Short mmCIF file of C-alpha atoms in Angstrom, two decimals:
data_model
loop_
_atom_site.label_atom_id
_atom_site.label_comp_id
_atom_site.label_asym_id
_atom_site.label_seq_id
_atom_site.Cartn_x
_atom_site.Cartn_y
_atom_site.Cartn_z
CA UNK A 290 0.00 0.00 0.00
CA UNK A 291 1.53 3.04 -0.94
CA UNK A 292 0.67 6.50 0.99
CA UNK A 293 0.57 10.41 0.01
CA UNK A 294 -0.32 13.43 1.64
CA UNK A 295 1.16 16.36 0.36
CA UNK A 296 -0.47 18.50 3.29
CA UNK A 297 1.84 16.84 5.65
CA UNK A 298 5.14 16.82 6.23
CA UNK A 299 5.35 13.54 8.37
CA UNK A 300 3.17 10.80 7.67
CA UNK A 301 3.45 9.35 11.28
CA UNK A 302 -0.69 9.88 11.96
CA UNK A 303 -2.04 8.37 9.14
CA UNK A 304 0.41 5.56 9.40
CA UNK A 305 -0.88 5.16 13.07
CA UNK A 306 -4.28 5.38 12.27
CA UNK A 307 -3.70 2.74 9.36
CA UNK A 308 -1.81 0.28 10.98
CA UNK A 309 -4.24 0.15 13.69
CA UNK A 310 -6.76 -1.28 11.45
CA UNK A 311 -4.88 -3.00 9.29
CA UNK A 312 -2.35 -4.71 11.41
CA UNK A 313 -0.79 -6.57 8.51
CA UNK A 314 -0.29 -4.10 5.59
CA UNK A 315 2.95 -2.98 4.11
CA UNK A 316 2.68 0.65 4.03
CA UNK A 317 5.08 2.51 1.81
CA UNK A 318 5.34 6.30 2.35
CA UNK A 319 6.15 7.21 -1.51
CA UNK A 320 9.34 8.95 -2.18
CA UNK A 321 9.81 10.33 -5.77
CA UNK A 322 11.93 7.28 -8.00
CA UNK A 323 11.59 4.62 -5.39
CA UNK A 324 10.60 1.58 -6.80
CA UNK A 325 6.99 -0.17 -5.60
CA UNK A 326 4.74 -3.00 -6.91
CA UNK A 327 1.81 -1.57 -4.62
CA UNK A 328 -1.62 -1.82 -6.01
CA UNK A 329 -3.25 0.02 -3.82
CA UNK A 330 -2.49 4.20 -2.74
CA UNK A 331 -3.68 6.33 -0.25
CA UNK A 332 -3.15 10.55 -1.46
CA UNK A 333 -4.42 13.69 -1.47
CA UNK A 334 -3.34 16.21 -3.29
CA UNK A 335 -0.75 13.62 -5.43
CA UNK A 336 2.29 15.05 -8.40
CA UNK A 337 1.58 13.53 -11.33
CA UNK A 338 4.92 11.70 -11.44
CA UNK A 339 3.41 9.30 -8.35
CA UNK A 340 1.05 7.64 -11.42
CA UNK A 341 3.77 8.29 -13.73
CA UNK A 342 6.07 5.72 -11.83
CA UNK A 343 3.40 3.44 -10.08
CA UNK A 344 1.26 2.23 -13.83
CA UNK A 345 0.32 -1.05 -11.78
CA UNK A 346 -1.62 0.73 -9.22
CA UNK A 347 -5.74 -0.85 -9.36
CA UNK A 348 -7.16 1.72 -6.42
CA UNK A 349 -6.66 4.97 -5.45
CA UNK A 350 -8.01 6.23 -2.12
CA UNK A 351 -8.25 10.20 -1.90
CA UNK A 352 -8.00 10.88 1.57
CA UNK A 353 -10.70 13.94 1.20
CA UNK A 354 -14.40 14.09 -0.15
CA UNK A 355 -13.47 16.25 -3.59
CA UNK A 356 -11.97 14.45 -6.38
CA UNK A 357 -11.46 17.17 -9.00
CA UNK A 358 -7.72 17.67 -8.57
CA UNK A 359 -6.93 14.35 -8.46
CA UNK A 360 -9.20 13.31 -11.80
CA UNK A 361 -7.18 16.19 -13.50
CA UNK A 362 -4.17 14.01 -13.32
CA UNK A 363 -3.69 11.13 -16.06
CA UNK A 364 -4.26 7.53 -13.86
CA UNK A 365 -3.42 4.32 -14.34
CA UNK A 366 -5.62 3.37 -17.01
CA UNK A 367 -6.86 0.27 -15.17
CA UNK A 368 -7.31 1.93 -11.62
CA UNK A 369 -10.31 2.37 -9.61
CA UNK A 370 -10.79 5.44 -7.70
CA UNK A 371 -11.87 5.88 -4.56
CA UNK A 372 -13.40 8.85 -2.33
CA UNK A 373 -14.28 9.16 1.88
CA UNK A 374 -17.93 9.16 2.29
CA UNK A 375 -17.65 11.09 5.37
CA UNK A 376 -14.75 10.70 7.66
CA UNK A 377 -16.67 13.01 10.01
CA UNK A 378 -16.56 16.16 7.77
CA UNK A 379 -20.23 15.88 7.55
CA UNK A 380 -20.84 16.96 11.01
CA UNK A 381 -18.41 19.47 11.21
CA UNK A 382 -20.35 20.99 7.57
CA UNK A 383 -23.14 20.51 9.89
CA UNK A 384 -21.66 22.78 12.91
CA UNK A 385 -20.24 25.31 10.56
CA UNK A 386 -23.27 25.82 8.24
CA UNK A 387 -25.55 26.17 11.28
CA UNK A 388 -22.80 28.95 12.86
CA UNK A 389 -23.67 30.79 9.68
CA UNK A 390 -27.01 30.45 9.78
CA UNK A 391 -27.68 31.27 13.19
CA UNK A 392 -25.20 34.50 12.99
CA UNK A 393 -26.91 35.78 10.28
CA UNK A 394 -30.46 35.01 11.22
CA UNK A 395 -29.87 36.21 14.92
CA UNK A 396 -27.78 39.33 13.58
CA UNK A 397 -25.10 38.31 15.91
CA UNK A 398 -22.51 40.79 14.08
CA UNK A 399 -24.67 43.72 14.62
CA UNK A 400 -24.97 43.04 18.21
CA UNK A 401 -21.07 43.01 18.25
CA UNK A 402 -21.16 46.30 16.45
CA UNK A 403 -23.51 47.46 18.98
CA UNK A 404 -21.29 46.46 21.81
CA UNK A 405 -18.39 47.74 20.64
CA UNK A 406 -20.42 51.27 20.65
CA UNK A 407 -21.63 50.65 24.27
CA UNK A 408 -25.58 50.44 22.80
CA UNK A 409 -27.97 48.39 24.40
CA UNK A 410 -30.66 47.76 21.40
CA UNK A 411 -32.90 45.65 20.87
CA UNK A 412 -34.84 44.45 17.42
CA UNK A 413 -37.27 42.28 15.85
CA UNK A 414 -36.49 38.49 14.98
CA UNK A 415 -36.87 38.34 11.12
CA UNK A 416 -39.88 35.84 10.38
CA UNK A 417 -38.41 32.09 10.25
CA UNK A 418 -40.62 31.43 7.47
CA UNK A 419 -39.14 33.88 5.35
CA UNK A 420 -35.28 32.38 5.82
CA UNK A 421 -34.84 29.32 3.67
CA UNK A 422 -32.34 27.27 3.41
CA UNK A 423 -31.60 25.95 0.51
CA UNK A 424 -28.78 23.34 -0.24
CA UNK A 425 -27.20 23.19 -3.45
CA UNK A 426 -26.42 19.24 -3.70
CA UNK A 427 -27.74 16.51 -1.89
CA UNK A 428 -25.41 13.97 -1.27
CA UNK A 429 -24.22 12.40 2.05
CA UNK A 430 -22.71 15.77 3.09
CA UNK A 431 -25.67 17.69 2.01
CA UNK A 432 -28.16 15.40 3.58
CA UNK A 433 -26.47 16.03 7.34
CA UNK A 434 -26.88 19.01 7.34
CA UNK A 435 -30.16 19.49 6.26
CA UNK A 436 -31.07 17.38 9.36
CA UNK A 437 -28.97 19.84 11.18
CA UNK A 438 -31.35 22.85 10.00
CA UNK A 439 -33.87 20.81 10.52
CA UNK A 440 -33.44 20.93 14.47
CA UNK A 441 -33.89 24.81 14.14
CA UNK A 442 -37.39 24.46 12.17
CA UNK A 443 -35.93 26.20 9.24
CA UNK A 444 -37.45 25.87 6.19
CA UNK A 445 -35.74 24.07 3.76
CA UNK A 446 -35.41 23.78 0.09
CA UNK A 447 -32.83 21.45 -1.99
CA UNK A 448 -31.49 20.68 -5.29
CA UNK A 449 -29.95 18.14 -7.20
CA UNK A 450 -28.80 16.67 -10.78
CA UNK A 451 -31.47 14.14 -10.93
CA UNK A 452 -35.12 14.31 -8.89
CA UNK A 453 -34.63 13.05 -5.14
CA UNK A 454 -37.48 13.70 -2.86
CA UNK A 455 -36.33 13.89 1.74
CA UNK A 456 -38.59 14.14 4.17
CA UNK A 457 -39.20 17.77 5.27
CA UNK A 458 -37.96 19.60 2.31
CA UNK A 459 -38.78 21.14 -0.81
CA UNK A 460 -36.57 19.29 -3.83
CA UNK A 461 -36.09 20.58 -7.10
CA UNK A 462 -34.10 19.11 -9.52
CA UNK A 463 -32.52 19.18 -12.62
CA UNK A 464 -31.63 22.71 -15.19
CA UNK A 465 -34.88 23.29 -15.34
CA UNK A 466 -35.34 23.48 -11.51
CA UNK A 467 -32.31 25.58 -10.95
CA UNK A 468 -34.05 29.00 -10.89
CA UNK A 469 -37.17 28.15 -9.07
CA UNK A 470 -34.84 26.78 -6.63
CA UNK A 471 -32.72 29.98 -5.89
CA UNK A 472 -35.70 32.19 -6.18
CA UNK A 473 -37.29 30.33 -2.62
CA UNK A 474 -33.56 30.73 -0.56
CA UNK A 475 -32.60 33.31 1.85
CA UNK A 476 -29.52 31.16 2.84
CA UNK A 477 -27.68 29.52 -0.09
CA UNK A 478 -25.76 26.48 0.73
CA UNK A 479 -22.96 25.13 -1.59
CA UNK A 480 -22.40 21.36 -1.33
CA UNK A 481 -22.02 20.59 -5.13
CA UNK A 482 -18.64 18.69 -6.58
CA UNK A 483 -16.89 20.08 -8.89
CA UNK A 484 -16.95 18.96 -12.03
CA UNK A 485 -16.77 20.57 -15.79
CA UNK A 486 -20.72 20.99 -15.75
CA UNK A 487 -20.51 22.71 -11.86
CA UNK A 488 -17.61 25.22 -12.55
CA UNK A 489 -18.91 28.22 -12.62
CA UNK A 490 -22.37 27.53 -11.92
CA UNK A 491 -22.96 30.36 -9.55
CA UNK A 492 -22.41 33.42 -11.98
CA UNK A 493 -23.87 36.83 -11.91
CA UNK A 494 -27.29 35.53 -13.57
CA UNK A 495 -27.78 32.49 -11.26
CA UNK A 496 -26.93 34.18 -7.81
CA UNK A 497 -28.83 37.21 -8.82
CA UNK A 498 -32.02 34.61 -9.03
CA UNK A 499 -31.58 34.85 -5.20
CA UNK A 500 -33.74 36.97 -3.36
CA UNK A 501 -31.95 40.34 -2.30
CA UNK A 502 -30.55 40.29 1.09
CA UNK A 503 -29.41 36.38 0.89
CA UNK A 504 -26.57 34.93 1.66
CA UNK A 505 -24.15 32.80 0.66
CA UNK A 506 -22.10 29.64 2.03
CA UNK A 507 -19.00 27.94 0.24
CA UNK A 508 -18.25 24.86 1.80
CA UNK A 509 -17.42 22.80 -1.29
CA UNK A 510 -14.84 24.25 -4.08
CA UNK A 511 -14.29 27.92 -4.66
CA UNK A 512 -14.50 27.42 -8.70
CA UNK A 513 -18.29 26.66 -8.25
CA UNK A 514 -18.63 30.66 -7.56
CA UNK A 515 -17.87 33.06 -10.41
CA UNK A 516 -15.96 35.45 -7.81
CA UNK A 517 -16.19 38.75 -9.69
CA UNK A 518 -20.06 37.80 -9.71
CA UNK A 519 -20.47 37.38 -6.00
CA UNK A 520 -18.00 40.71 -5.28
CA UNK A 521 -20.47 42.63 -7.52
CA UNK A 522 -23.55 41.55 -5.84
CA UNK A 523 -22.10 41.68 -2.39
CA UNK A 524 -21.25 45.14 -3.26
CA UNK A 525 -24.66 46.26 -4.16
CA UNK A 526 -25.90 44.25 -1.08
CA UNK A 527 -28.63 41.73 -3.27
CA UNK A 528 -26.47 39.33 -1.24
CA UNK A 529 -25.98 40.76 2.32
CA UNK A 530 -23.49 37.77 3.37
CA UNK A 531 -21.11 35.40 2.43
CA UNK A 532 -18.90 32.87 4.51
CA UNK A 533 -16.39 31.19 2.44
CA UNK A 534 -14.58 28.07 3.22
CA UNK A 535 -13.49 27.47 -0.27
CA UNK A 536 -11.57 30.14 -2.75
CA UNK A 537 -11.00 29.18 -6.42
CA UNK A 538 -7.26 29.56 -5.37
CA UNK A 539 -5.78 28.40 -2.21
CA UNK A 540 -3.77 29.52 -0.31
CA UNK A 541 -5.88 33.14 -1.12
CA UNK A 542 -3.25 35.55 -2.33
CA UNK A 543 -2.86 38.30 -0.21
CA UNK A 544 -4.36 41.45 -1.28
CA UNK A 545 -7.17 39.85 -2.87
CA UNK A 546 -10.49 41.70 -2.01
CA UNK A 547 -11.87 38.61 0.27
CA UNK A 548 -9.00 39.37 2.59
CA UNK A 549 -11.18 43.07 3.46
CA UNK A 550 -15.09 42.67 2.40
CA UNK A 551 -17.35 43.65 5.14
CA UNK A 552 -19.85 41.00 4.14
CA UNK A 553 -17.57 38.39 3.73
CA UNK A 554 -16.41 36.08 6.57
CA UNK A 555 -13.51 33.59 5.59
CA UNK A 556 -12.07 29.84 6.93
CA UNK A 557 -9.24 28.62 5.17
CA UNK A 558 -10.66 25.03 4.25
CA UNK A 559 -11.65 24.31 7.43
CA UNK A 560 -15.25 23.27 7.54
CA UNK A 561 -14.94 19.75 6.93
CA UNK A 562 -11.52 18.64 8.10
CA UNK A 563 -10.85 14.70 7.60
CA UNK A 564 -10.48 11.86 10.84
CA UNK A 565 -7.68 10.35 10.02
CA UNK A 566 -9.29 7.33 12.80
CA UNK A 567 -12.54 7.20 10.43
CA UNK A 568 -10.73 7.34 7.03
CA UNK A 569 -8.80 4.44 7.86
CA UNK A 570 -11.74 2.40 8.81
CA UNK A 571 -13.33 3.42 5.47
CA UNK A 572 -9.94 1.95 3.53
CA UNK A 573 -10.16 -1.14 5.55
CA UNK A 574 -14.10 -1.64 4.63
CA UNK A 575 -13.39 -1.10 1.04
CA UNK A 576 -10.41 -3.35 1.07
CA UNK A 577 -12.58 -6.23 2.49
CA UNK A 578 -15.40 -5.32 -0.32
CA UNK A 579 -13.07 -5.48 -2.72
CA UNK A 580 -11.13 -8.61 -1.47
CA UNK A 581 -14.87 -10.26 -1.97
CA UNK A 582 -15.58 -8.90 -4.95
CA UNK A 583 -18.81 -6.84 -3.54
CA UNK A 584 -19.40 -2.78 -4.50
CA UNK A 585 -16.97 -0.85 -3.71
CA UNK A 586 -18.07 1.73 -1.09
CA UNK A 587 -17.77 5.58 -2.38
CA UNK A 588 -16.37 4.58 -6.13
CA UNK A 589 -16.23 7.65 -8.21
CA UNK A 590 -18.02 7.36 -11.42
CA UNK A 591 -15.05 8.63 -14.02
CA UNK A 592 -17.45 9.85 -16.45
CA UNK A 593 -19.57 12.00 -13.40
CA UNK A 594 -16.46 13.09 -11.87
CA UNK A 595 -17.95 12.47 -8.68
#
C-alpha cells in the first residue's frame, strides 16, 4: 500500500491510524523514483509523477471528499478510484453551516457592532418562514446538514442533478429546476462537486435569481462561484453575506479583495476537516469489499467526476 499526503510533512498519523486497522499491511510512504509493486495508494493532493512511476496501481483512495484535482491528473488506465464518504466532515459541515445560519439570522454581528459602541438595542427576529435554506447538492454531506437545520425548524429547500425527494424539504431538480430553486432561498448552501458541468455555476445571472438580502455559504470548491459575480452583488448588497470556506485559489493571495469585504467572513478550508481514525476504517471496509468482490463503497463514477 503506498501512501501520500502532500499537506503533511510527516506521515506518522495516518500511518498510526492505518496500521491500527490494518495490522498486517505494508505501508510505503512514496518517495519520488523509489521503486513499488503496490496496487493500492492512499493521497491527497498527489504530483503527477506518483502515477507516472506506479502504472500497476488498481485503487486509489483520496484521503478527502473532492476528487477534482486528483481526476485532472492522467491515472493508471486500469485503476479504480476511490473517495471518503464522510470521515466526520459531515458533522463538522453541519456545525459550521448552522454557525452561519444562526449569525446571520440572529444578527449576531450587529450586536457586536452594537457592543463595541456601548448600545444596548434591541430588534425584531426576522420571520423564520421567510429564511430558507436551501442546499445546493444533496449527497451524504448535504443530507447532514439538512437534518442539522432541521433541528432549528428552518425551512428548507434542496437541489440536485437528478429528482430526489427527503422528508421535510422542498426538492427541485434538474436545469430546469435551478431557478425556481434559488428564487425560494434566503440562505444559499454550496455542497455541489466540482466537475466541468458545476464550474462556474454560480455566476452573476444564477446568484442574482436569489432573493436580495441572501446569503451565501462555500463549503465545497471555490471554482463553483464566479468570484467577480459574487463581489459585484455583495457590493450592491442583493447578497448581504457570504462565509467562504473554499476560494478558487488556495492559499488566497494576499491582497485579494476577500481578505477586506465587510460582508464576507472567511475559513481557510476548514469546515470539513478529515479523521484520520474514520478514514482508515473506510480503507479497511473497502479493502474487504473489494477482497470479496462486492461494491466498492464511495467509487467515483469517471465519467460524473464524482
Amino acid at each position: 500500500m503506498l501512501l501520500h499526503d502532500a499537506s503533511e510533512a510527516r506521515p506518522d498519523g495516518w500511518l498510526g491510524a492505518l496500521r491500527a486497522v490494518l495490522p498486517q499491511a505494508d505501508i510505503t510512504v512514496w518517495q519520488a523514483g523509489l521503486p513499488s509493486d503496490c496496487e493500492v495508494a492512499l493521497v491527497w493532493n498527489p504530483p503527477q509523477q506518483l502515477f507516472d512511476e506506479q502504472p500497476q496501481l488498481r485503487l486509489i483512495f483520496n484521503l478527502g471528499a473532492g476528487v477534482d484535482q486528483l481526476l485532472a491528473l492522467r491515472l493508471p488506465p486500469h485503476a479504480k478510484v476511490l473517495r471518503l464518504q464522510d470521515a466526520g466532515m459531515a458533522v463538522q459541515m453541519a456545525e459550521y453551516v448552522c454557525h452561519a445560519l444562526i449569525r446571520w439570522y440572529r444578527e449576531l454581528d450587529r450586536y457586536g457592532a452594537q457592543q463595541a459602541q456601548g448600545q444596548w438595542l434591541r430588534h425584531p427576529l426576522q420571520p423564520r418562514a421567510d429564511f430558507t435554506v436551501g442546499l445546493l447538492g444533496l449527497g451524504v454531506l448535504g443530507q447532514r446538514v439538512a437534518r442539522a437545520v432541521q433541528a432549528f425548524e428552518f425551512p428548507l429547500a434542496g437541489w440536485s442533478r437528478t429528482p430526489r425527494q427527503l422528508d421535510g424539504m422542498r426538492c427541485f431538480a434538474g436545469a430546469a429546476g435551478l431557478d425556481a430553486f434559488l428564487a425560494t432561498t434566503r440562505m444559499l448552501v454550496c455542497l455541489l462537486p466540482l466537475t466541468p458541468q458545476t464550474r462556474g455555476l454560480l455566476n452573476h445571472e444564477r446568484l442574482s435569481r436569489l432573493p436580495r438580502g441572501s446569503y451565501l455559504i462555500n463549503i465545497a470548491r471555490g471554482a463553483l462561484v464566479v468570484e467577480d459575480a459574487l463581489r459585484a452583488l455583495l457590493d450592491s448588497g442583493h447578497i448581504a453575506g457570504a462565509a467562504l470556506d473554499v476560494m478558487a485559489e488556495e492559499p488566497l493571495p494576499a491582497g485579494h479583495w476577500m481578505w477586506t469585504h465587510p460582508r464576507v467572513v472567511l475559513t481557510p478550508h476548514i469546515s470539513g476537516m478529515t479523521r484520520r481514525d474514520a478514514a482508515a476504517a473506510q480503507v479497511a471496509q473497502a479493502l474487504q469489499a473489494h477482497a470479496a468482490g462486492a461494491p466498492l463503497p464511495g467509487q467515483v463514477d469517471l465519467a460524473r467526476g464524482y
